[in-house]
mmCIF file of C-alpha atoms in Angstrom:
data_model
loop_
_atom_site.group_PDB
_atom_site.id
_atom_site.type_symbol
_atom_site.label_atom_id
_atom_site.label_comp_id
_atom_site.label_asym_id
_atom_site.label_seq_id
_atom_site.Cartn_x
_atom_site.Cartn_y
_atom_site.Cartn_z
ATOM 1 C CA MET A 1 286.610 44.147 160.779
ATOM 2 C CA GLY A 2 284.406 47.253 160.945
ATOM 3 C CA PHE A 3 284.440 49.878 163.680
ATOM 4 C CA ILE A 4 281.875 49.303 166.443
ATOM 5 C CA PRO A 5 280.447 52.535 167.917
ATOM 6 C CA ASP A 6 280.883 53.087 171.644
ATOM 7 C CA GLU A 7 277.112 53.202 172.173
ATOM 8 C CA VAL A 8 276.701 49.716 170.712
ATOM 9 C CA ILE A 9 279.476 48.400 172.977
ATOM 10 C CA ILE A 10 277.822 50.037 175.991
ATOM 11 C CA GLN A 11 274.490 48.380 175.121
ATOM 12 C CA ILE A 12 276.230 44.987 174.898
ATOM 13 C CA LEU A 13 278.094 45.443 178.197
ATOM 14 C CA ALA A 14 274.860 46.503 179.936
ATOM 15 C CA ARG A 15 273.555 42.993 179.340
ATOM 16 C CA LEU A 16 276.496 41.162 180.928
ATOM 17 C CA PRO A 17 276.334 39.606 184.413
ATOM 18 C CA VAL A 18 278.085 41.764 187.033
ATOM 19 C CA LYS A 19 281.162 39.566 187.505
ATOM 20 C CA PRO A 20 282.135 39.384 183.793
ATOM 21 C CA LEU A 21 281.359 43.112 183.514
ATOM 22 C CA PHE A 22 283.917 43.980 186.191
ATOM 23 C CA LYS A 23 286.511 41.770 184.497
ATOM 24 C CA THR A 24 286.207 43.876 181.320
ATOM 25 C CA LYS A 25 287.479 46.964 183.202
ATOM 26 C CA THR A 26 291.051 46.095 182.216
ATOM 27 C CA VAL A 27 290.330 46.254 178.474
ATOM 28 C CA CYS A 28 290.474 50.027 177.983
ATOM 29 C CA LYS A 29 289.884 53.379 179.693
ATOM 30 C CA LEU A 30 286.243 53.630 178.531
ATOM 31 C CA TRP A 31 285.340 50.201 179.877
ATOM 32 C CA TYR A 32 287.209 50.803 183.142
ATOM 33 C CA GLY A 33 284.990 53.757 184.015
ATOM 34 C CA LEU A 34 281.630 52.253 183.046
ATOM 35 C CA PRO A 35 280.676 50.582 186.378
ATOM 36 C CA SER A 36 280.903 53.986 188.091
ATOM 37 C CA ASP A 37 279.294 56.032 185.288
ATOM 38 C CA ASN A 38 275.785 57.235 186.195
ATOM 39 C CA TYR A 39 274.392 56.808 182.660
ATOM 40 C CA PHE A 40 275.726 53.252 182.406
ATOM 41 C CA ILE A 41 274.535 52.299 185.910
ATOM 42 C CA LYS A 42 271.007 53.490 185.021
ATOM 43 C CA LEU A 43 271.092 51.573 181.728
ATOM 44 C CA TYR A 44 272.448 48.429 183.377
ATOM 45 C CA ASN A 45 269.869 48.470 186.159
ATOM 46 C CA GLU A 46 267.025 49.035 183.678
ATOM 47 C CA GLU A 47 268.155 45.996 181.684
ATOM 48 C CA SER A 48 268.458 43.860 184.822
ATOM 49 C CA ALA A 49 264.874 44.745 185.804
ATOM 50 C CA LYS A 50 263.741 42.747 182.747
ATOM 51 C CA ASN A 51 265.460 39.624 184.060
ATOM 52 C CA PRO A 52 264.495 38.917 187.689
ATOM 53 C CA MET A 53 265.970 35.851 189.359
ATOM 54 C CA VAL A 54 265.145 33.566 192.236
ATOM 55 C CA LEU A 55 267.677 33.680 195.065
ATOM 56 C CA ILE A 56 267.687 30.538 197.205
ATOM 57 C CA GLU A 57 269.491 29.764 200.416
ATOM 58 C CA LEU A 58 270.072 25.996 200.459
ATOM 59 C CA ILE A 59 269.706 25.134 204.135
ATOM 60 C CA ASN A 60 270.851 21.599 204.906
ATOM 61 C CA SER A 61 270.006 20.191 208.321
ATOM 62 C CA THR A 62 273.235 18.139 208.289
ATOM 63 C CA GLU A 63 275.571 20.987 207.249
ATOM 64 C CA PRO A 64 276.720 23.883 209.487
ATOM 65 C CA LYS A 65 276.837 26.390 206.604
ATOM 66 C CA SER A 66 274.242 27.248 203.995
ATOM 67 C CA SER A 67 274.991 27.637 200.310
ATOM 68 C CA PHE A 68 273.315 30.046 197.902
ATOM 69 C CA VAL A 69 272.205 29.893 194.260
ATOM 70 C CA PHE A 70 270.607 32.201 191.707
ATOM 71 C CA VAL A 71 268.097 30.725 189.260
ATOM 72 C CA ASP A 72 267.932 32.843 186.135
ATOM 73 C CA ASN A 73 265.855 32.555 182.959
ATOM 74 C CA SER A 74 268.731 33.407 180.604
ATOM 75 C CA ARG A 75 271.755 31.941 182.406
ATOM 76 C CA GLY A 76 270.338 29.024 184.378
ATOM 77 C CA VAL A 77 271.738 28.263 187.833
ATOM 78 C CA SER A 78 274.806 29.920 189.380
ATOM 79 C CA GLU A 79 276.271 29.711 192.863
ATOM 80 C CA PHE A 80 277.251 32.704 194.992
ATOM 81 C CA SER A 81 278.524 33.324 198.501
ATOM 82 C CA LEU A 82 278.031 35.793 201.332
ATOM 83 C CA ASP A 83 281.367 34.876 202.934
ATOM 84 C CA PHE A 84 282.551 38.489 202.539
ATOM 85 C CA LEU A 85 280.271 39.351 205.488
ATOM 86 C CA LEU A 86 282.606 37.248 207.694
ATOM 87 C CA GLU A 87 279.795 35.728 209.760
ATOM 88 C CA LYS A 88 276.729 33.563 209.280
ATOM 89 C CA VAL A 89 273.664 35.639 208.408
ATOM 90 C CA LYS A 90 270.013 35.232 207.577
ATOM 91 C CA ILE A 91 268.626 36.976 204.480
ATOM 92 C CA ARG A 92 265.661 39.065 205.632
ATOM 93 C CA ALA A 93 264.772 41.099 202.525
ATOM 94 C CA SER A 94 265.769 41.703 198.902
ATOM 95 C CA CYS A 95 265.237 44.782 196.726
ATOM 96 C CA ASN A 96 266.783 45.940 193.436
ATOM 97 C CA GLY A 97 270.003 43.949 193.806
ATOM 98 C CA LEU A 98 270.599 44.656 197.497
ATOM 99 C CA LEU A 99 270.027 42.269 200.397
ATOM 100 C CA CYS A 100 269.255 43.021 204.022
ATOM 101 C CA CYS A 101 270.755 40.350 206.291
ATOM 102 C CA SER A 102 270.707 39.870 210.042
ATOM 103 C CA SER A 103 273.474 38.343 212.117
ATOM 104 C CA ILE A 104 272.584 34.934 213.508
ATOM 105 C CA ALA A 105 275.094 35.178 216.366
ATOM 106 C CA VAL A 106 274.247 38.713 217.571
ATOM 107 C CA LYS A 107 270.675 39.978 217.641
ATOM 108 C CA GLY A 108 270.239 43.514 216.389
ATOM 109 C CA VAL A 109 273.179 43.464 213.924
ATOM 110 C CA TYR A 110 272.037 44.112 210.359
ATOM 111 C CA TYR A 111 273.874 44.329 207.044
ATOM 112 C CA VAL A 112 272.928 45.665 203.637
ATOM 113 C CA CYS A 113 275.010 44.167 200.839
ATOM 114 C CA ASN A 114 275.230 43.722 197.090
ATOM 115 C CA PRO A 115 276.192 40.053 196.573
ATOM 116 C CA MET A 116 277.303 40.760 193.002
ATOM 117 C CA THR A 117 279.809 43.520 193.793
ATOM 118 C CA ARG A 118 280.447 42.142 197.339
ATOM 119 C CA GLU A 119 280.049 45.617 198.821
ATOM 120 C CA PHE A 120 278.377 45.785 202.219
ATOM 121 C CA LYS A 121 277.444 48.149 204.992
ATOM 122 C CA VAL A 122 276.968 47.322 208.674
ATOM 123 C CA LEU A 123 274.008 49.343 209.886
ATOM 124 C CA PRO A 124 274.634 51.417 213.009
ATOM 125 C CA ARG A 125 272.907 50.354 216.218
ATOM 126 C CA CYS A 126 269.711 52.253 216.958
ATOM 127 C CA ARG A 127 270.395 54.587 219.905
ATOM 128 C CA ASP A 128 266.746 55.276 220.635
ATOM 129 C CA ARG A 129 265.948 51.695 221.543
ATOM 130 C CA PRO A 130 267.795 48.388 221.267
ATOM 131 C CA LEU A 131 266.722 46.419 218.229
ATOM 132 C CA THR A 132 266.055 43.360 220.371
ATOM 133 C CA LEU A 133 262.897 44.358 222.245
ATOM 134 C CA PHE A 134 260.333 42.970 219.808
ATOM 135 C CA TYR A 135 257.630 40.467 220.734
ATOM 136 C CA PRO A 136 257.857 37.468 221.037
ATOM 137 C CA ASP A 137 261.495 36.462 220.457
ATOM 138 C CA GLY A 138 263.321 39.777 220.085
ATOM 139 C CA GLU A 139 263.228 39.688 216.277
ATOM 140 C CA ALA A 140 261.320 42.227 214.194
ATOM 141 C CA THR A 141 258.069 40.753 212.883
ATOM 142 C CA ILE A 142 258.607 42.235 209.432
ATOM 143 C CA VAL A 143 261.763 43.497 207.755
ATOM 144 C CA GLY A 144 261.693 45.599 204.608
ATOM 145 C CA LEU A 145 264.367 46.911 202.256
ATOM 146 C CA ALA A 146 263.601 49.795 199.911
ATOM 147 C CA SER A 147 266.369 50.354 197.368
ATOM 148 C CA ASP A 148 265.755 53.405 195.191
ATOM 149 C CA SER A 149 268.055 53.070 192.171
ATOM 150 C CA SER A 150 267.091 56.482 190.753
ATOM 151 C CA ARG A 151 268.349 58.266 193.893
ATOM 152 C CA ASN A 152 271.056 55.743 194.861
ATOM 153 C CA LYS A 153 269.732 55.428 198.405
ATOM 154 C CA PHE A 154 268.086 52.771 200.529
ATOM 155 C CA ASN A 155 265.925 52.380 203.620
ATOM 156 C CA VAL A 156 265.690 49.438 205.991
ATOM 157 C CA VAL A 157 262.485 48.952 207.969
ATOM 158 C CA LEU A 158 262.215 46.879 211.144
ATOM 159 C CA ALA A 159 258.708 46.673 212.546
ATOM 160 C CA GLY A 160 256.956 44.608 215.157
ATOM 161 C CA PHE A 161 254.992 44.565 218.352
ATOM 162 C CA GLN A 162 256.735 45.997 221.380
ATOM 163 C CA LEU A 163 257.768 43.541 224.074
ATOM 164 C CA THR A 164 256.277 44.650 227.376
ATOM 165 C CA SER A 165 257.688 44.078 230.854
ATOM 166 C CA SER A 166 255.244 41.174 231.243
ATOM 167 C CA HIS A 167 256.606 39.657 228.010
ATOM 168 C CA ARG A 168 253.371 40.227 226.134
ATOM 169 C CA GLN A 169 252.384 42.499 223.291
ATOM 170 C CA ASP A 170 249.773 45.204 223.828
ATOM 171 C CA GLY A 171 249.171 46.302 220.233
ATOM 172 C CA THR A 172 251.989 48.868 220.266
ATOM 173 C CA PHE A 173 253.536 48.533 216.807
ATOM 174 C CA VAL A 174 257.059 49.986 216.695
ATOM 175 C CA CYS A 175 258.617 50.917 213.360
ATOM 176 C CA LEU A 176 262.306 51.724 212.960
ATOM 177 C CA VAL A 177 263.470 53.158 209.623
ATOM 178 C CA PHE A 178 267.127 53.438 208.627
ATOM 179 C CA ASP A 179 267.959 56.102 206.022
ATOM 180 C CA SER A 180 271.209 55.637 204.073
ATOM 181 C CA ASP A 181 271.414 59.365 203.282
ATOM 182 C CA SER A 182 271.524 60.413 206.942
ATOM 183 C CA ASN A 183 273.050 57.129 208.195
ATOM 184 C CA LYS A 184 270.534 57.287 211.058
ATOM 185 C CA TRP A 185 267.464 55.491 212.340
ATOM 186 C CA ARG A 186 264.113 57.140 212.990
ATOM 187 C CA LYS A 187 261.244 55.691 214.967
ATOM 188 C CA PHE A 188 257.484 56.022 215.039
ATOM 189 C CA VAL A 189 254.823 54.120 216.968
ATOM 190 C CA THR A 190 251.260 53.150 216.041
ATOM 191 C CA PHE A 191 248.672 50.651 217.288
ATOM 192 C CA GLN A 192 248.047 47.775 214.901
ATOM 193 C CA GLU A 193 246.563 44.287 214.775
ATOM 194 C CA HIS A 194 248.354 42.289 212.123
ATOM 195 C CA ASN A 195 249.717 38.798 211.707
ATOM 196 C CA PHE A 196 252.029 37.557 208.979
ATOM 197 C CA THR A 197 252.871 34.111 207.661
ATOM 198 C CA HIS A 198 256.441 33.151 206.765
ATOM 199 C CA MET A 199 255.787 33.813 203.063
ATOM 200 C CA ASN A 200 254.105 37.165 203.870
ATOM 201 C CA ARG A 201 257.276 38.272 205.637
ATOM 202 C CA ASN A 202 259.527 37.113 202.786
ATOM 203 C CA GLN A 203 257.461 38.743 200.053
ATOM 204 C CA VAL A 204 257.784 42.446 200.744
ATOM 205 C CA VAL A 205 257.327 44.604 197.646
ATOM 206 C CA PHE A 206 258.754 48.098 197.062
ATOM 207 C CA VAL A 207 256.834 50.148 194.490
ATOM 208 C CA ASN A 208 255.715 53.790 194.315
ATOM 209 C CA GLY A 209 258.064 54.808 197.135
ATOM 210 C CA SER A 210 256.335 52.472 199.597
ATOM 211 C CA LEU A 211 256.823 49.001 201.072
ATOM 212 C CA HIS A 212 253.973 46.482 200.959
ATOM 213 C CA TRP A 213 253.173 43.298 202.900
ATOM 214 C CA LEU A 214 250.209 40.964 202.535
ATOM 215 C CA THR A 215 248.695 40.237 205.948
ATOM 216 C CA GLY A 216 248.285 36.686 207.196
ATOM 217 C CA SER A 217 244.499 36.826 206.864
ATOM 218 C CA CYS A 218 244.872 37.844 203.174
ATOM 219 C CA SER A 219 242.227 40.497 203.795
ATOM 220 C CA TYR A 220 244.361 43.497 202.794
ATOM 221 C CA ILE A 221 247.870 44.736 201.979
ATOM 222 C CA LEU A 222 249.677 46.736 204.655
ATOM 223 C CA MET A 223 251.561 49.629 203.068
ATOM 224 C CA LEU A 224 254.237 51.870 204.591
ATOM 225 C CA ASP A 225 254.727 55.236 202.886
ATOM 226 C CA LEU A 226 258.408 56.008 203.498
ATOM 227 C CA ASN A 227 258.045 59.672 202.565
ATOM 228 C CA TYR A 228 255.599 60.373 205.397
ATOM 229 C CA ASP A 229 256.076 57.403 207.792
ATOM 230 C CA VAL A 230 252.410 56.478 207.489
ATOM 231 C CA TRP A 231 250.837 53.005 207.455
ATOM 232 C CA ARG A 232 247.701 52.396 205.430
ATOM 233 C CA LYS A 233 245.694 49.488 204.085
ATOM 234 C CA ILE A 234 245.205 48.596 200.421
ATOM 235 C CA SER A 235 242.168 46.552 199.437
ATOM 236 C CA LEU A 236 242.372 43.298 197.509
ATOM 237 C CA PRO A 237 240.132 42.415 194.552
ATOM 238 C CA ASP A 238 236.727 41.223 195.814
ATOM 239 C CA GLU A 239 237.192 37.820 194.174
ATOM 240 C CA VAL A 240 240.449 37.363 196.105
ATOM 241 C CA ARG A 241 239.235 38.823 199.375
ATOM 242 C CA TYR A 242 235.978 36.885 199.586
ATOM 243 C CA GLY A 243 237.031 33.754 197.713
ATOM 244 C CA THR A 244 237.569 30.464 199.541
ATOM 245 C CA GLY A 245 240.044 27.658 199.027
ATOM 246 C CA ASN A 246 242.726 29.926 197.576
ATOM 247 C CA ARG A 247 246.273 30.791 198.555
ATOM 248 C CA VAL A 248 247.341 34.364 197.788
ATOM 249 C CA TYR A 249 250.836 35.843 197.363
ATOM 250 C CA LEU A 250 252.106 39.399 196.870
ATOM 251 C CA LEU A 251 254.699 40.060 194.149
ATOM 252 C CA GLU A 252 255.854 42.823 191.841
ATOM 253 C CA CYS A 253 255.200 42.763 188.110
ATOM 254 C CA ASP A 254 257.051 45.280 185.924
ATOM 255 C CA GLY A 255 256.923 48.010 188.570
ATOM 256 C CA CYS A 256 253.338 47.315 189.709
ATOM 257 C CA LEU A 257 251.827 45.526 192.685
ATOM 258 C CA SER A 258 250.654 42.053 191.759
ATOM 259 C CA LEU A 259 248.767 39.225 193.445
ATOM 260 C CA ILE A 260 248.972 35.575 192.497
ATOM 261 C CA GLN A 261 245.974 33.513 193.545
ATOM 262 C CA ILE A 262 246.373 29.715 193.548
ATOM 263 C CA SER A 263 243.568 27.166 193.827
ATOM 264 C CA ASP A 264 243.593 23.417 193.172
ATOM 265 C CA THR A 265 243.207 23.933 189.439
ATOM 266 C CA TRP A 266 244.016 27.544 188.523
ATOM 267 C CA MET A 267 246.636 30.251 189.027
ATOM 268 C CA LYS A 268 245.232 33.750 188.564
ATOM 269 C CA ILE A 269 247.532 36.755 188.171
ATOM 270 C CA TRP A 270 246.247 40.169 189.245
ATOM 271 C CA VAL A 271 248.023 43.497 188.642
ATOM 272 C CA MET A 272 247.183 46.875 190.175
ATOM 273 C CA LYS A 273 247.074 49.060 187.079
ATOM 274 C CA ASP A 274 245.918 52.212 188.903
ATOM 275 C CA TYR A 275 247.741 52.628 192.217
ATOM 276 C CA GLU A 276 245.939 55.785 193.354
ATOM 277 C CA ARG A 277 242.429 54.371 192.782
ATOM 278 C CA GLU A 278 243.448 50.837 193.835
ATOM 279 C CA LEU A 279 242.118 49.264 190.631
ATOM 280 C CA TRP A 280 243.040 45.605 190.107
ATOM 281 C CA HIS A 281 242.900 43.703 186.806
ATOM 282 C CA MET A 282 243.198 39.968 186.311
ATOM 283 C CA VAL A 283 245.784 39.685 183.522
ATOM 284 C CA ASP A 284 246.129 35.896 183.271
ATOM 285 C CA LYS A 285 244.420 32.659 184.289
ATOM 286 C CA VAL A 286 246.668 29.607 184.122
ATOM 287 C CA SER A 287 245.604 25.966 184.280
ATOM 288 C CA LEU A 288 247.626 23.962 186.812
ATOM 289 C CA ARG A 289 246.757 20.596 185.268
ATOM 290 C CA CYS A 290 250.358 20.067 184.075
ATOM 291 C CA ILE A 291 251.750 20.311 187.623
ATOM 292 C CA LYS A 292 248.798 18.754 189.422
ATOM 293 C CA GLY A 293 250.972 16.795 191.858
ATOM 294 C CA LEU A 294 252.853 19.922 192.966
ATOM 295 C CA VAL A 295 249.984 22.395 193.352
ATOM 296 C CA HIS A 296 249.621 22.212 197.138
ATOM 297 C CA GLY A 297 253.319 22.793 197.760
ATOM 298 C CA ILE A 298 254.239 25.402 195.177
ATOM 299 C CA PHE A 299 254.813 29.105 195.836
ATOM 300 C CA PRO A 300 255.297 31.996 193.356
ATOM 301 C CA ILE A 301 258.538 33.916 194.021
ATOM 302 C CA THR A 302 259.070 36.447 191.224
ATOM 303 C CA GLN A 303 257.662 37.361 187.818
ATOM 304 C CA THR A 304 257.589 39.648 184.808
ATOM 305 C CA GLY A 305 254.843 40.153 182.250
ATOM 306 C CA GLU A 306 256.469 37.281 180.347
ATOM 307 C CA TYR A 307 257.083 34.548 182.928
ATOM 308 C CA VAL A 308 256.569 33.440 186.551
ATOM 309 C CA PHE A 309 259.079 31.631 188.782
ATOM 310 C CA LEU A 310 257.675 29.280 191.425
ATOM 311 C CA ALA A 311 259.400 27.194 194.092
ATOM 312 C CA SER A 312 258.302 23.872 195.565
ATOM 313 C CA HIS A 313 259.950 21.616 198.132
ATOM 314 C CA LYS A 314 262.695 20.449 195.765
ATOM 315 C CA GLN A 315 262.246 22.367 192.505
ATOM 316 C CA VAL A 316 262.174 25.791 190.910
ATOM 317 C CA LEU A 317 259.782 25.956 187.966
ATOM 318 C CA MET A 318 259.227 28.651 185.358
ATOM 319 C CA TYR A 319 255.940 29.256 183.593
ATOM 320 C CA HIS A 320 256.164 31.120 180.264
ATOM 321 C CA ARG A 321 252.954 33.089 179.894
ATOM 322 C CA THR A 322 253.022 33.505 176.103
ATOM 323 C CA SER A 323 253.842 29.927 175.111
ATOM 324 C CA ARG A 324 252.013 28.519 178.186
ATOM 325 C CA VAL A 325 254.895 26.113 178.765
ATOM 326 C CA TRP A 326 256.198 24.930 182.160
ATOM 327 C CA LYS A 327 259.945 24.383 182.555
ATOM 328 C CA GLU A 328 261.983 22.880 185.379
ATOM 329 C CA MET A 329 264.851 25.287 186.145
ATOM 330 C CA PHE A 330 266.478 23.758 189.229
ATOM 331 C CA THR A 331 266.188 20.628 191.364
ATOM 332 C CA VAL A 332 267.921 20.048 194.668
ATOM 333 C CA LYS A 333 269.114 16.485 195.156
ATOM 334 C CA ASN A 334 270.050 16.487 198.846
ATOM 335 C CA SER A 335 267.271 14.939 200.918
ATOM 336 C CA GLY A 336 268.270 16.921 204.037
ATOM 337 C CA THR A 337 267.638 20.326 202.475
ATOM 338 C CA LEU A 338 264.761 22.404 203.825
ATOM 339 C CA PRO A 339 261.991 23.287 201.329
ATOM 340 C CA LEU A 340 263.259 25.685 198.654
ATOM 341 C CA TRP A 341 260.247 27.990 199.003
ATOM 342 C CA PHE A 342 261.131 28.535 202.671
ATOM 343 C CA SER A 343 264.266 30.537 201.821
ATOM 344 C CA ALA A 344 263.521 31.845 198.322
ATOM 345 C CA HIS A 345 263.564 35.548 197.454
ATOM 346 C CA ALA A 346 263.043 37.639 194.339
ATOM 347 C CA PHE A 347 266.331 39.155 193.136
ATOM 348 C CA ARG A 348 267.811 41.119 190.264
ATOM 349 C CA SER A 349 271.450 41.763 189.433
ATOM 350 C CA THR A 350 272.427 45.435 189.764
ATOM 351 C CA ILE A 351 275.528 47.532 190.352
ATOM 352 C CA LEU A 352 273.903 49.658 193.028
ATOM 353 C CA SER A 353 276.237 50.698 195.818
ATOM 354 C CA CYS A 354 275.293 50.265 199.472
ATOM 355 C CA GLU A 355 278.311 52.110 200.889
#
């Protein structure tokens, strides 16, 4: 048997799932050190970016605990657990392999974790203001997670309308930003008028050093520049903004902002090719004839330039853009489970640390 160069071995290991990768640490000294080697971590995370997954929390109305699955183009369906957090949590945001979760039992307790490595960090309480004074129910309206793999740091954003003494909101929009480098929160206040649907809140996108949310009216994208703590609005394509009878969703596509526009018969995919000039291009138009019966209850969750994952009430489907073939990836059989799209998030497997 011929000698295999170390670089070839490293390229092979960079394509393994995280759990098998960590099991290989016992093979030899070189392999033991790879998961903590900066070059290998960068290579591994770049490879994982090509293979996004759908993360689904299976919420059963008859069961006290949820279960979790990943749906993956190359490896199918795999189960995972968040039991290492030692309490029941709600997943609020996902970014580059990290999750931001909130405690269900105690409002204002937040975790950032990597479900693959099972590392986690409990975020410190904000001293400036309790994290429970948001309108209307004490929970932040939008939660964002920005995980920067190139700098090995992350930010958590909690934003919402301030709860007044009369239990109303007056347009005061409070934003709290946690910085993993300083291990501290910072706060800034603006006046805004936004509303967000459930899917808007779930589909927060981190690109170009900023977090992005589609507003409930689908009239613009709300962007938070984390370098300067500034909110601004990004315009949508005119066809999307002024069109009628369409549902619109915000995703990432190979490092760019992307919109998916769904009508009764078509799915149109838009990508912002020029971020500074806000130039959108429609890169694909997909007939929905093959899934006609599912169109009104299907939601895009994650994508690459090659395929799109969508979730319905009971199924996760994948559309392959080159072959134009639809494929069923996962079906839930329990009739008591809440709709899959309700608790679906984009995810990718990384070995980023959150400690």
